[in-house]
Amino acid sequence: MIESFETWYEATATRSTAALPLSQKLKADVCIVGGGLAGLTTCLELARAGLSVVLLEKSLLGSGASGRNGGFVSNGFALGMEDVERHVGLDAARALYDLSRKGTDYVRREVAPTDKMGDGWIVASRHDDHGGLKAHGQAMQQHYAEELQHFSTDETRQRLASPRYFESLLYPKAFHIHPLRYCLALAAKARLADAIIFENSPVISSQKSGSEFLIKTAHGEVRARHVVHCVSSTGRAVHKPSGRAVLPVATYIAVTEPLEQNSINTHSAIADTRRAGDYYRLIDQGRILWGGRITTRVSPPSRLAWRMKQDMLATYPALGDPKIEHSWAGLMGYALHKMPLIGRDAEGQWFATAFGGHGLNTTAMAGLILASAIVDGDDSYRRFVPFAPQWAFGQLGRLGVQGSYWLMQIKDKRDESRLFSST
Ligand SMILES: Cc1cc2nc3c(=O)[nH]c(=O)nc-3n(C[C@H](O)[C@H](O)[C@H](O)COP(=O)(O)OP(=O)(O)OC[C@H]3O[C@@H](n4cnc5c(N)ncnc54)[C@H](O)[C@@H]3O)c2cc1C
C-alpha cells in the first residue's frame, strides 16, 4: 500500500458533514475559539451547565494536535513534577497534580469504551541510570500518591524485546485512546446539550465591546459575555497576550501495516526517558503507531515515513521491513516554562493553551476549570498564576528551542554511548 499522509485516525473515524461556516450575527453567553480538545471540553461543560455556547473552529474539529496525537492519557504536565515543585513548592505542585488527575479521570469517564485502546503506560530507560528511574518512581508515589510499578531490566525486556532498554516504570492507571473519535464524540455531546458549533470559521478578531466581547470571522460575528481562546500554536495572532507566549513545536507519527511480531509484547503505551524520545503503542490488528522526533519546523521533513521507520528499527531490528501505511506531523504549543497557560487577561478574555506534549488530560482539566470559573466563579485557574504567559521571543525563541532540542539529543546520545562503550 502507498504511504498516506492522511492520519490513521482520520482513516478510522467517521466525520459527519462539516458544520457550516458562521455567516450571521449571533449572541451567546460564551464564545469559544478553537475546536481542539481544550475548546471542545470547555464547550461541552458550559453547555451541560445550561449556558448558551458558540464554538468557532478555523478548519475541522480535531484537525489540530487533538485529533492526531499519540493518544496516551496520564496524569501530570509537559513539565516534569520535579521542576513544577522547584518552581512553586511541594504543596502547590501537589494541588496542580490533583487538577491534572481530574483531567485524566474526565477522559476516562467521557471516552467511549470502544475508543479506549489499552491500559497502562511504560516509561523505559535507554541507559542504566543506577536506580535513578526507581527513585523517581518512589518520589512520585510518596509526593503525589501516583500508583506505579517498577520493572527490572529483565522484566522490561520481556515486554520490550530490545537491548536498548533497561529498567522501566509502569503507570497502570494511564490508558490510551483514539483521540479523533474522542474529539468528535465530545462535539456530538456538546451539540446534544445545545451548543452551536461552526467549522471552517477562522476568527479574525476578538475585542471588548461595551460589557460584552465581539468575536468576528470573515462573514459573521458573535457577541458574548465571555470569550475563551483555545487555539494552541496555530492561531496565535487572535489573542496576543497568550499567543505571544506560545511556540509551535512539531512531532511526528507513523503507523505500520498490521504485523505479527514478538518485539513489543504489551498492549500498554510506551515511551522512553530521553528528553526527546520515542513514544509508541500497538493499535488495531497489530499495527505499531510510532511517534517521536521534535523540531520547531512547521512543515513535515522529506521522507518522513522512512525516517520514522529508521527510528523504529534502531530499537527493534527484528521487525524486519514493515510497511509504513500512514505518517504525519502535528503541531504542539509550548510556553517557555512548559506549563499550560490558563487564565484571564486584563480585559477579561479567557485563555487555555500551551499544553505541549501532555495535552490529553490537561485540556480536559482546563475545560473543567474554565467552565466552573465562568459558571460558579471558581478560582482554581489561579493555581496557574505562577505560570503566567511570558513573551516567547518570537522567531528567536523558536531558534532557541530548536537549539535546546539538539542539545538534548546530544546529551541523550552521550548517555547511551557511555553505556554501550562500557559494556
Ligand atoms: C503528534 C502529537 C503527539 C502527541 N501525543 C500526545 C499524547 O500521547 N498524549 C498527550 O497527552 N498529548 C499528546 N500530544 C499533545 C496534545 O495533542 C495537545 O497538547 C492537545 O491536543 C492540545 O489541544 P488544544 O485544543 O490546545 O490544541 P489543538 O488541538 O491544536 O486545537 C486548536 C484548534 O484551534 C483552531 N484554531 C486556530 N486558530 C483559529 C482561529 N483563528 N479561529 C478558530 N479556530 C482556530 C485550530 O484549527 C485547532 O483545531 C501530542 C501532540 C502531537 C502533535
CSV table of C-alpha atoms and ligand atoms in Angstrom, one decimal:
chain,number,residue,atom,x,y,z
A,1,MET,CA,0.0,0.0,0.0
A,2,ILE,CA,1.2,3.5,-0.8
A,3,GLU,CA,2.1,5.6,2.2
A,4,SER,CA,-0.7,8.1,3.1
A,5,PHE,CA,-0.3,11.5,4.8
A,6,GLU,CA,-3.9,11.2,6.0
A,7,THR,CA,-3.7,10.2,9.6
A,8,TRP,CA,-4.6,6.7,10.6
A,9,TYR,CA,-7.1,8.3,12.9
A,10,GLU,CA,-8.9,10.1,10.0
A,11,ALA,CA,-8.9,6.8,8.1
A,12,THR,CA,-10.7,5.1,11.1
A,13,ALA,CA,-13.1,7.8,12.3
A,14,THR,CA,-16.4,8.9,10.8
A,15,ARG,CA,-16.9,12.6,10.4
A,16,SER,CA,-20.4,13.9,9.7
A,17,THR,CA,-20.7,16.5,7.0
A,18,ALA,CA,-18.7,19.6,8.1
A,19,ALA,CA,-20.7,22.2,10.1
A,20,LEU,CA,-21.5,25.3,8.1
A,21,PRO,CA,-19.2,28.3,8.5
A,22,LEU,CA,-20.5,31.2,10.6
A,23,SER,CA,-22.3,33.6,8.3
A,24,GLN,CA,-24.6,35.5,10.7
A,25,LYS,CA,-24.6,37.7,13.8
A,26,LEU,CA,-25.2,35.7,16.9
A,27,LYS,CA,-25.4,36.3,20.7
A,28,ALA,CA,-24.3,33.8,23.3
A,29,ASP,CA,-23.2,33.6,26.9
A,30,VAL,CA,-19.9,32.2,25.8
A,31,CYS,CA,-17.9,32.1,22.5
A,32,ILE,CA,-15.1,29.6,22.3
A,33,VAL,CA,-12.4,30.0,19.7
A,34,GLY,CA,-10.8,26.7,18.6
A,35,GLY,CA,-12.2,23.2,18.2
A,36,GLY,CA,-9.4,21.1,19.7
A,37,LEU,CA,-9.8,19.2,23.0
A,38,ALA,CA,-9.4,22.4,25.1
A,39,GLY,CA,-12.2,24.2,23.2
A,40,LEU,CA,-14.4,21.2,22.9
A,41,THR,CA,-14.2,20.2,26.6
A,42,THR,CA,-14.9,23.8,27.7
A,43,CYS,CA,-17.8,24.0,25.3
A,44,LEU,CA,-19.3,20.7,26.5
A,45,GLU,CA,-19.0,21.6,30.2
A,46,LEU,CA,-20.5,25.0,29.7
A,47,ALA,CA,-23.4,23.7,27.6
A,48,ARG,CA,-24.1,21.0,30.2
A,49,ALA,CA,-24.3,23.8,32.8
A,50,GLY,CA,-27.1,25.4,30.8
A,51,LEU,CA,-25.2,28.3,29.2
A,52,SER,CA,-25.6,29.2,25.5
A,53,VAL,CA,-22.3,28.5,23.8
A,54,VAL,CA,-21.0,29.1,20.3
A,55,LEU,CA,-17.7,27.4,19.2
A,56,LEU,CA,-15.8,28.6,16.1
A,57,GLU,CA,-13.2,26.3,14.6
A,58,LYS,CA,-10.9,27.5,11.8
A,59,SER,CA,-10.8,24.3,10.0
A,60,LEU,CA,-12.3,20.9,11.0
A,61,LEU,CA,-12.9,19.8,14.6
A,62,GLY,CA,-9.9,17.9,15.9
A,63,SER,CA,-7.8,18.7,12.9
A,64,GLY,CA,-5.0,20.2,15.1
A,65,ALA,CA,-2.9,18.3,17.6
A,66,SER,CA,-6.1,17.0,19.4
A,67,GLY,CA,-7.1,14.6,16.6
A,68,ARG,CA,-3.6,13.5,15.5
A,69,ASN,CA,-1.6,12.8,18.7
A,70,GLY,CA,-0.2,9.7,20.4
A,71,GLY,CA,-3.3,9.1,22.3
A,72,PHE,CA,-1.6,8.5,25.7
A,73,VAL,CA,-3.6,9.7,28.7
A,74,SER,CA,-1.8,10.1,32.0
A,75,ASN,CA,-1.6,12.5,35.0
A,76,GLY,CA,0.8,15.4,35.1
A,77,PHE,CA,2.1,18.0,32.7
A,78,ALA,CA,4.7,18.5,30.0
A,79,LEU,CA,6.9,20.0,32.7
A,80,GLY,CA,8.1,17.2,35.0
A,81,MET,CA,6.8,17.4,38.6
A,82,GLU,CA,10.4,17.8,40.0
A,83,ASP,CA,10.5,21.1,38.0
A,84,VAL,CA,7.0,22.1,38.9
A,85,GLU,CA,8.0,21.5,42.6
A,86,ARG,CA,11.1,23.6,42.2
A,87,HIS,CA,9.0,26.4,40.8
A,88,VAL,CA,6.1,26.5,43.2
A,89,GLY,CA,7.0,24.2,46.2
A,90,LEU,CA,5.6,20.8,47.1
A,91,ASP,CA,2.1,21.9,48.3
A,92,ALA,CA,1.2,23.9,45.2
A,93,ALA,CA,2.7,21.2,43.0
A,94,ARG,CA,0.5,18.6,44.7
A,95,ALA,CA,-2.6,20.8,44.1
A,96,LEU,CA,-1.6,21.1,40.4
A,97,TYR,CA,-1.1,17.4,40.1
A,98,ASP,CA,-4.5,16.8,41.6
A,99,LEU,CA,-6.0,19.1,39.0
A,100,SER,CA,-4.2,17.2,36.2
A,101,ARG,CA,-5.5,13.9,37.7
A,102,LYS,CA,-9.1,15.3,37.4
A,103,GLY,CA,-8.4,15.7,33.7
A,104,THR,CA,-7.3,12.1,33.3
A,105,ASP,CA,-10.4,11.0,35.2
A,106,TYR,CA,-12.6,13.1,33.0
A,107,VAL,CA,-11.2,11.5,29.8
A,108,ARG,CA,-11.7,8.0,31.4
A,109,ARG,CA,-15.3,8.9,32.1
A,110,GLU,CA,-16.1,10.5,28.8
A,111,VAL,CA,-14.3,8.3,26.3
A,112,ALA,CA,-16.5,5.6,24.7
A,113,PRO,CA,-15.4,2.1,25.7
A,114,THR,CA,-14.7,1.3,22.0
A,115,ASP,CA,-12.4,4.3,21.7
A,116,LYS,CA,-10.3,3.3,24.7
A,117,MET,CA,-7.5,1.2,23.1
A,118,GLY,CA,-5.5,-0.1,26.1
A,119,ASP,CA,-4.4,0.3,29.7
A,120,GLY,CA,-1.1,1.3,31.2
A,121,TRP,CA,1.9,3.4,30.2
A,122,ILE,CA,5.5,2.1,30.4
A,123,VAL,CA,8.3,4.6,30.7
A,124,ALA,CA,11.6,2.8,29.9
A,125,SER,CA,15.2,4.0,30.4
A,126,ARG,CA,17.6,3.7,27.5
A,127,HIS,CA,20.6,3.5,29.7
A,128,ASP,CA,21.4,2.1,33.1
A,129,ASP,CA,20.9,5.1,35.3
A,130,HIS,CA,21.8,3.3,38.5
A,131,GLY,CA,18.4,3.4,40.1
A,132,GLY,CA,17.5,6.9,39.1
A,133,LEU,CA,14.2,5.9,37.5
A,134,LYS,CA,13.3,3.8,40.5
A,135,ALA,CA,14.0,6.8,42.8
A,136,HIS,CA,11.9,9.0,40.6
A,137,GLY,CA,9.0,6.4,40.9
A,138,GLN,CA,9.3,6.4,44.7
A,139,ALA,CA,9.2,10.2,44.8
A,140,MET,CA,6.0,10.2,42.6
A,141,GLN,CA,4.4,7.6,44.9
A,142,GLN,CA,5.4,9.5,48.0
A,143,HIS,CA,4.7,13.1,46.9
A,144,TYR,CA,1.8,12.6,44.5
A,145,ALA,CA,0.2,9.2,45.5
A,146,GLU,CA,0.8,8.0,42.0
A,147,GLU,CA,0.3,4.3,41.5
A,148,LEU,CA,3.2,2.7,39.7
A,149,GLN,CA,5.2,-0.5,39.4
A,150,HIS,CA,9.0,-0.8,38.8
A,151,PHE,CA,10.3,-3.3,36.3
A,152,SER,CA,13.9,-4.5,36.3
A,153,THR,CA,15.9,-4.7,33.0
A,154,ASP,CA,14.9,-8.3,32.6
A,155,GLU,CA,11.2,-7.6,33.3
A,156,THR,CA,11.3,-4.6,30.9
A,157,ARG,CA,12.9,-6.7,28.1
A,158,GLN,CA,10.2,-9.4,28.5
A,159,ARG,CA,7.8,-6.7,27.4
A,160,LEU,CA,10.0,-4.7,25.1
A,161,ALA,CA,12.4,-7.1,23.5
A,162,SER,CA,15.3,-4.7,22.7
A,163,PRO,CA,18.8,-4.4,24.2
A,164,ARG,CA,18.2,-0.6,24.1
A,165,TYR,CA,16.0,-0.8,27.2
A,166,PHE,CA,16.9,-1.1,30.9
A,167,GLU,CA,14.6,-0.6,33.9
A,168,SER,CA,11.2,0.9,33.5
A,169,LEU,CA,8.1,2.2,35.3
A,170,LEU,CA,4.5,1.1,34.6
A,171,TYR,CA,1.8,3.6,35.3
A,172,PRO,CA,-1.2,1.2,35.4
A,173,LYS,CA,-3.9,3.8,35.7
A,174,ALA,CA,-2.8,5.6,32.5
A,175,PHE,CA,-4.5,4.4,29.3
A,176,HIS,CA,-4.6,5.2,25.6
A,177,ILE,CA,-7.4,6.2,23.2
A,178,HIS,CA,-8.4,7.0,19.7
A,179,PRO,CA,-8.1,10.8,20.1
A,180,LEU,CA,-10.0,11.9,17.0
A,181,ARG,CA,-13.0,9.7,17.7
A,182,TYR,CA,-12.9,11.1,21.3
A,183,CYS,CA,-12.9,14.8,19.9
A,184,LEU,CA,-15.8,14.1,17.6
A,185,ALA,CA,-17.7,12.4,20.5
A,186,LEU,CA,-17.2,15.4,22.7
A,187,ALA,CA,-18.6,17.6,19.9
A,188,ALA,CA,-21.6,15.4,19.5
A,189,LYS,CA,-22.4,15.6,23.2
A,190,ALA,CA,-21.9,19.4,23.2
A,191,ARG,CA,-24.4,19.7,20.3
A,192,LEU,CA,-26.9,17.5,22.2
A,193,ALA,CA,-26.5,19.9,25.1
A,194,ASP,CA,-27.5,22.7,22.6
A,195,ALA,CA,-24.0,24.2,21.9
A,196,ILE,CA,-23.7,25.6,18.4
A,197,ILE,CA,-20.5,24.6,16.5
A,198,PHE,CA,-19.2,26.2,13.3
A,199,GLU,CA,-16.3,24.7,11.3
A,200,ASN,CA,-14.2,26.5,8.6
A,201,SER,CA,-14.7,29.7,10.5
A,202,PRO,CA,-11.4,31.3,11.4
A,203,VAL,CA,-11.8,34.0,14.0
A,204,ILE,CA,-10.0,37.2,12.8
A,205,SER,CA,-10.5,39.4,15.9
A,206,SER,CA,-11.8,39.4,19.4
A,207,GLN,CA,-12.3,42.6,21.4
A,208,LYS,CA,-14.2,44.1,24.2
A,209,SER,CA,-17.4,45.9,23.1
A,210,GLY,CA,-19.3,47.6,26.0
A,211,SER,CA,-19.9,44.9,28.6
A,212,GLU,CA,-19.5,42.1,26.0
A,213,PHE,CA,-16.9,40.7,23.7
A,214,LEU,CA,-17.2,40.9,19.9
A,215,ILE,CA,-15.7,38.0,18.1
A,216,LYS,CA,-15.5,38.3,14.3
A,217,THR,CA,-15.0,35.9,11.4
A,218,ALA,CA,-14.8,37.0,7.7
A,219,HIS,CA,-18.6,36.5,7.3
A,220,GLY,CA,-20.2,36.7,10.7
A,221,GLU,CA,-19.8,37.7,14.4
A,222,VAL,CA,-20.7,36.6,17.9
A,223,ARG,CA,-21.4,38.9,20.8
A,224,ALA,CA,-20.8,37.1,24.1
A,225,ARG,CA,-20.5,37.8,27.8
A,226,HIS,CA,-17.3,35.6,27.8
A,227,VAL,CA,-14.8,34.5,25.2
A,228,VAL,CA,-12.4,31.6,25.7
A,229,HIS,CA,-9.3,31.3,23.4
A,230,CYS,CA,-8.2,27.7,22.8
A,231,VAL,CA,-6.2,27.9,19.6
A,232,SER,CA,-2.8,26.5,20.7
A,233,SER,CA,0.1,27.3,18.4
A,234,THR,CA,-1.9,27.7,15.1
A,235,GLY,CA,-3.9,30.9,15.8
A,236,ARG,CA,-1.6,32.9,17.9
A,237,ALA,CA,-2.5,36.3,16.4
A,238,VAL,CA,-6.1,36.4,17.6
A,239,HIS,CA,-5.4,36.7,21.4
A,240,LYS,CA,-2.0,38.3,21.6
A,241,PRO,CA,-1.4,38.2,25.4
A,242,SER,CA,-1.4,34.3,25.3
A,243,GLY,CA,-0.5,33.9,21.6
A,244,ARG,CA,2.9,35.7,22.0
A,245,ALA,CA,3.8,33.3,24.8
A,246,VAL,CA,3.3,30.2,22.7
A,247,LEU,CA,5.9,28.5,20.4
A,248,PRO,CA,4.9,25.9,17.8
A,249,VAL,CA,6.8,22.6,18.2
A,250,ALA,CA,6.3,19.7,15.7
A,251,THR,CA,6.4,16.0,16.4
A,252,TYR,CA,5.7,13.1,14.1
A,253,ILE,CA,3.9,9.7,13.9
A,254,ALA,CA,4.0,6.7,11.6
A,255,VAL,CA,1.7,3.7,11.5
A,256,THR,CA,2.7,0.4,10.1
A,257,GLU,CA,0.7,-2.2,8.3
A,258,PRO,CA,-0.8,-5.0,10.6
A,259,LEU,CA,2.2,-7.0,11.9
A,260,GLU,CA,2.9,-10.3,13.5
A,261,GLN,CA,5.9,-9.6,15.7
A,262,ASN,CA,7.5,-10.6,19.0
A,263,SER,CA,9.3,-7.4,19.8
A,264,ILE,CA,6.6,-5.4,21.5
A,265,ASN,CA,4.8,-7.7,23.9
A,266,THR,CA,2.5,-5.4,25.8
A,267,HIS,CA,-0.7,-3.5,25.0
A,268,SER,CA,0.3,-0.7,27.2
A,269,ALA,CA,1.6,2.6,25.7
A,270,ILE,CA,5.4,3.0,25.8
A,271,ALA,CA,7.8,6.0,26.0
A,272,ASP,CA,11.4,6.3,26.8
A,273,THR,CA,13.0,8.7,29.2
A,274,ARG,CA,15.1,10.6,26.7
A,275,ARG,CA,14.5,14.3,26.6
A,276,ALA,CA,13.2,14.0,23.0
A,277,GLY,CA,12.4,10.3,22.9
A,278,ASP,CA,10.2,7.7,21.1
A,279,TYR,CA,6.5,7.1,22.1
A,280,TYR,CA,4.6,4.2,20.6
A,281,ARG,CA,1.9,1.6,21.1
A,282,LEU,CA,0.2,-1.4,19.4
A,283,ILE,CA,-3.1,-0.5,17.9
A,284,ASP,CA,-5.6,-2.5,16.0
A,285,GLN,CA,-4.7,-5.7,14.2
A,286,GLY,CA,-1.1,-5.5,15.5
A,287,ARG,CA,-0.2,-2.2,13.8
A,288,ILE,CA,2.5,-0.2,15.5
A,289,LEU,CA,1.8,3.5,16.0
A,290,TRP,CA,5.3,5.1,16.4
A,291,GLY,CA,5.8,8.7,17.5
A,292,GLY,CA,9.0,10.7,18.0
A,293,ARG,CA,11.3,13.4,16.9
A,294,ILE,CA,10.7,17.0,17.9
A,295,THR,CA,11.5,20.1,15.8
A,296,THR,CA,10.4,23.7,15.6
A,297,ARG,CA,10.0,23.4,11.8
A,298,VAL,CA,6.3,23.6,10.8
A,299,SER,CA,6.4,21.6,7.6
A,300,PRO,CA,7.0,17.8,7.7
A,301,PRO,CA,10.5,16.7,6.8
A,302,SER,CA,11.0,14.9,3.5
A,303,ARG,CA,10.9,11.1,3.6
A,304,LEU,CA,9.1,11.3,6.9
A,305,ALA,CA,7.9,7.6,6.8
A,306,TRP,CA,11.4,6.4,6.0
A,307,ARG,CA,12.9,8.4,8.9
A,308,MET,CA,10.3,7.1,11.4
A,309,LYS,CA,11.0,3.5,10.2
A,310,GLN,CA,14.7,4.0,10.9
A,311,ASP,CA,13.9,5.1,14.4
A,312,MET,CA,11.7,2.1,14.9
A,313,LEU,CA,14.3,-0.4,13.6
A,314,ALA,CA,17.1,1.2,15.6
A,315,THR,CA,15.2,-0.1,18.7
A,316,TYR,CA,13.6,-3.2,17.2
A,317,PRO,CA,15.7,-4.5,14.3
A,318,ALA,CA,13.8,-7.8,14.5
A,319,LEU,CA,10.8,-6.1,13.0
A,320,GLY,CA,12.4,-6.5,9.6
A,321,ASP,CA,11.0,-4.2,6.9
A,322,PRO,CA,7.5,-3.2,8.0
A,323,LYS,CA,5.4,-1.1,5.5
A,324,ILE,CA,4.5,2.3,6.8
A,325,GLU,CA,1.0,3.0,5.8
A,326,HIS,CA,0.4,6.4,7.3
A,327,SER,CA,2.8,9.1,8.5
A,328,TRP,CA,2.0,12.6,9.6
A,329,ALA,CA,3.2,15.7,11.6
A,330,GLY,CA,1.4,17.6,14.3
A,331,LEU,CA,2.0,20.9,16.0
A,332,MET,CA,2.0,21.3,19.7
A,333,GLY,CA,2.0,24.7,21.6
A,334,TYR,CA,4.6,25.2,24.3
A,335,ALA,CA,5.2,28.1,26.7
A,336,LEU,CA,8.9,28.6,27.6
A,337,HIS,CA,8.2,27.2,31.1
A,338,LYS,CA,6.4,24.2,29.5
A,339,MET,CA,3.3,24.5,31.7
A,340,PRO,CA,-0.2,25.2,30.3
A,341,LEU,CA,-1.3,28.9,30.1
A,342,ILE,CA,-4.7,29.0,31.7
A,343,GLY,CA,-6.3,32.3,32.9
A,344,ARG,CA,-7.9,35.6,32.1
A,345,ASP,CA,-6.3,38.7,30.7
A,346,ALA,CA,-6.7,42.3,31.9
A,347,GLU,CA,-9.8,42.8,29.6
A,348,GLY,CA,-11.5,39.7,30.9
A,349,GLN,CA,-10.8,37.3,27.9
A,350,TRP,CA,-10.1,33.7,29.0
A,351,PHE,CA,-7.4,31.6,27.5
A,352,ALA,CA,-6.4,27.9,27.7
A,353,THR,CA,-3.4,27.0,25.6
A,354,ALA,CA,0.2,25.6,25.5
A,355,PHE,CA,-0.5,22.1,26.7
A,356,GLY,CA,2.7,20.9,25.0
A,357,GLY,CA,3.1,17.1,24.5
A,358,HIS,CA,0.9,16.3,27.6
A,359,GLY,CA,-2.4,17.7,26.5
A,360,LEU,CA,-5.0,14.9,26.7
A,361,ASN,CA,-5.5,15.1,30.4
A,362,THR,CA,-4.6,18.8,30.8
A,363,THR,CA,-7.0,20.1,28.1
A,364,ALA,CA,-9.8,18.2,29.9
A,365,MET,CA,-8.6,19.8,33.2
A,366,ALA,CA,-8.6,23.2,31.6
A,367,GLY,CA,-12.1,22.7,30.3
A,368,LEU,CA,-13.3,21.8,33.7
A,369,ILE,CA,-11.5,24.7,35.4
A,370,LEU,CA,-12.7,27.4,33.0
A,371,ALA,CA,-16.3,26.1,32.9
A,372,SER,CA,-16.5,26.2,36.7
A,373,ALA,CA,-14.8,29.7,36.7
A,374,ILE,CA,-17.4,31.0,34.3
A,375,VAL,CA,-20.4,29.3,35.8
A,376,ASP,CA,-19.6,29.4,39.5
A,377,GLY,CA,-16.8,31.9,39.9
A,378,ASP,CA,-14.5,29.1,41.0
A,379,ASP,CA,-10.9,30.4,41.1
A,380,SER,CA,-8.9,27.1,40.6
A,381,TYR,CA,-7.5,28.7,37.5
A,382,ARG,CA,-5.4,30.9,39.8
A,383,ARG,CA,-3.2,27.9,40.5
A,384,PHE,CA,-1.6,28.7,37.2
A,385,VAL,CA,-0.7,32.3,38.0
A,386,PRO,CA,2.9,31.3,38.7
A,387,PHE,CA,3.0,30.1,35.1
A,388,ALA,CA,1.6,33.3,33.5
A,389,PRO,CA,2.1,34.0,29.8
A,390,GLN,CA,5.5,35.5,29.1
A,391,TRP,CA,6.7,36.6,25.6
A,392,ALA,CA,8.4,33.6,24.0
A,393,PHE,CA,10.8,35.8,21.9
A,394,GLY,CA,9.1,35.0,18.6
A,395,GLN,CA,11.4,33.6,15.9
A,396,LEU,CA,14.4,33.9,18.2
A,397,GLY,CA,12.5,31.7,20.7
A,398,ARG,CA,11.9,29.1,18.1
A,399,LEU,CA,15.6,29.0,17.2
A,400,GLY,CA,16.4,28.8,20.9
A,401,VAL,CA,14.0,25.9,21.4
A,402,GLN,CA,15.4,24.1,18.4
A,403,GLY,CA,18.9,24.6,19.8
A,404,SER,CA,17.9,23.2,23.1
A,405,TYR,CA,16.4,20.1,21.5
A,406,TRP,CA,19.6,19.5,19.6
A,407,LEU,CA,21.5,19.8,22.8
A,408,MET,CA,19.1,17.3,24.5
A,409,GLN,CA,19.6,14.9,21.6
A,410,ILE,CA,23.4,15.2,22.0
A,411,LYS,CA,23.0,14.5,25.8
A,412,ASP,CA,20.7,11.6,25.2
A,413,LYS,CA,23.2,10.1,22.6
A,414,ARG,CA,26.1,10.7,25.0
A,415,ASP,CA,24.2,8.8,27.9
A,416,GLU,CA,23.5,5.9,25.6
A,417,SER,CA,27.0,5.7,24.1
A,418,ARG,CA,28.6,5.9,27.5
A,419,LEU,CA,26.7,2.8,28.3
A,420,PHE,CA,27.5,0.9,25.1
A,421,SER,CA,31.2,1.7,25.4
A,422,SER,CA,31.2,0.5,29.0
A,423,THR,CA,29.5,-2.9,28.3
B,1,LIG,C1,1.9,14.2,17.1
B,1,LIG,C2,1.5,14.5,18.5
B,1,LIG,C3,1.5,13.6,19.5
B,1,LIG,C4,1.0,13.9,20.8
B,1,LIG,N1,0.9,12.9,21.7
B,1,LIG,C5,0.3,13.1,22.9
B,1,LIG,C6,0.0,12.1,23.8
B,1,LIG,O1,0.2,10.9,23.5
B,1,LIG,N2,-0.5,12.4,25.0
B,1,LIG,C7,-0.8,13.7,25.3
B,1,LIG,O2,-1.3,13.9,26.5
B,1,LIG,N3,-0.6,14.7,24.5
B,1,LIG,C8,-0.1,14.5,23.3
B,1,LIG,N4,0.1,15.5,22.4
B,1,LIG,C9,-0.3,16.9,22.7
B,1,LIG,C10,-1.8,17.1,22.6
B,1,LIG,O3,-2.3,16.5,21.4
B,1,LIG,C11,-2.0,18.6,22.6
B,1,LIG,O4,-1.4,19.2,23.8
B,1,LIG,C12,-3.5,18.9,22.7
B,1,LIG,O5,-4.2,18.2,21.7
B,1,LIG,C13,-3.7,20.4,22.5
B,1,LIG,O6,-5.1,20.7,22.4
B,1,LIG,P1,-5.6,22.1,22.0
B,1,LIG,O7,-7.1,22.1,22.0
B,1,LIG,O8,-4.9,23.1,22.9
B,1,LIG,O9,-5.0,22.5,20.6
B,1,LIG,P2,-5.4,21.9,19.1
B,1,LIG,O10,-5.8,20.5,19.1
B,1,LIG,O11,-4.2,22.3,18.2
B,1,LIG,O12,-6.6,22.8,18.7
B,1,LIG,C14,-6.6,24.2,18.5
B,1,LIG,C15,-7.7,24.4,17.4
B,1,LIG,O13,-7.8,25.8,17.2
B,1,LIG,C16,-8.1,26.1,15.9
B,1,LIG,N5,-7.8,27.4,15.5
B,1,LIG,C17,-6.6,28.0,15.4
B,1,LIG,N6,-6.7,29.3,15.0
B,1,LIG,C18,-8.0,29.6,15.0
B,1,LIG,C19,-8.8,30.7,14.7
B,1,LIG,N7,-8.2,31.9,14.4
B,1,LIG,N8,-10.2,30.6,14.7
B,1,LIG,C20,-10.8,29.5,15.1
B,1,LIG,N9,-10.1,28.3,15.3
B,1,LIG,C21,-8.7,28.4,15.3
B,1,LIG,C22,-7.2,25.0,15.2
B,1,LIG,O14,-7.7,24.8,13.8
B,1,LIG,C23,-7.3,23.8,16.1
B,1,LIG,O15,-8.4,22.9,15.7
B,1,LIG,C24,0.6,15.2,21.1
B,1,LIG,C25,0.7,16.2,20.1
B,1,LIG,C26,1.1,15.9,18.8
B,1,LIG,C27,1.1,16.9,17.7
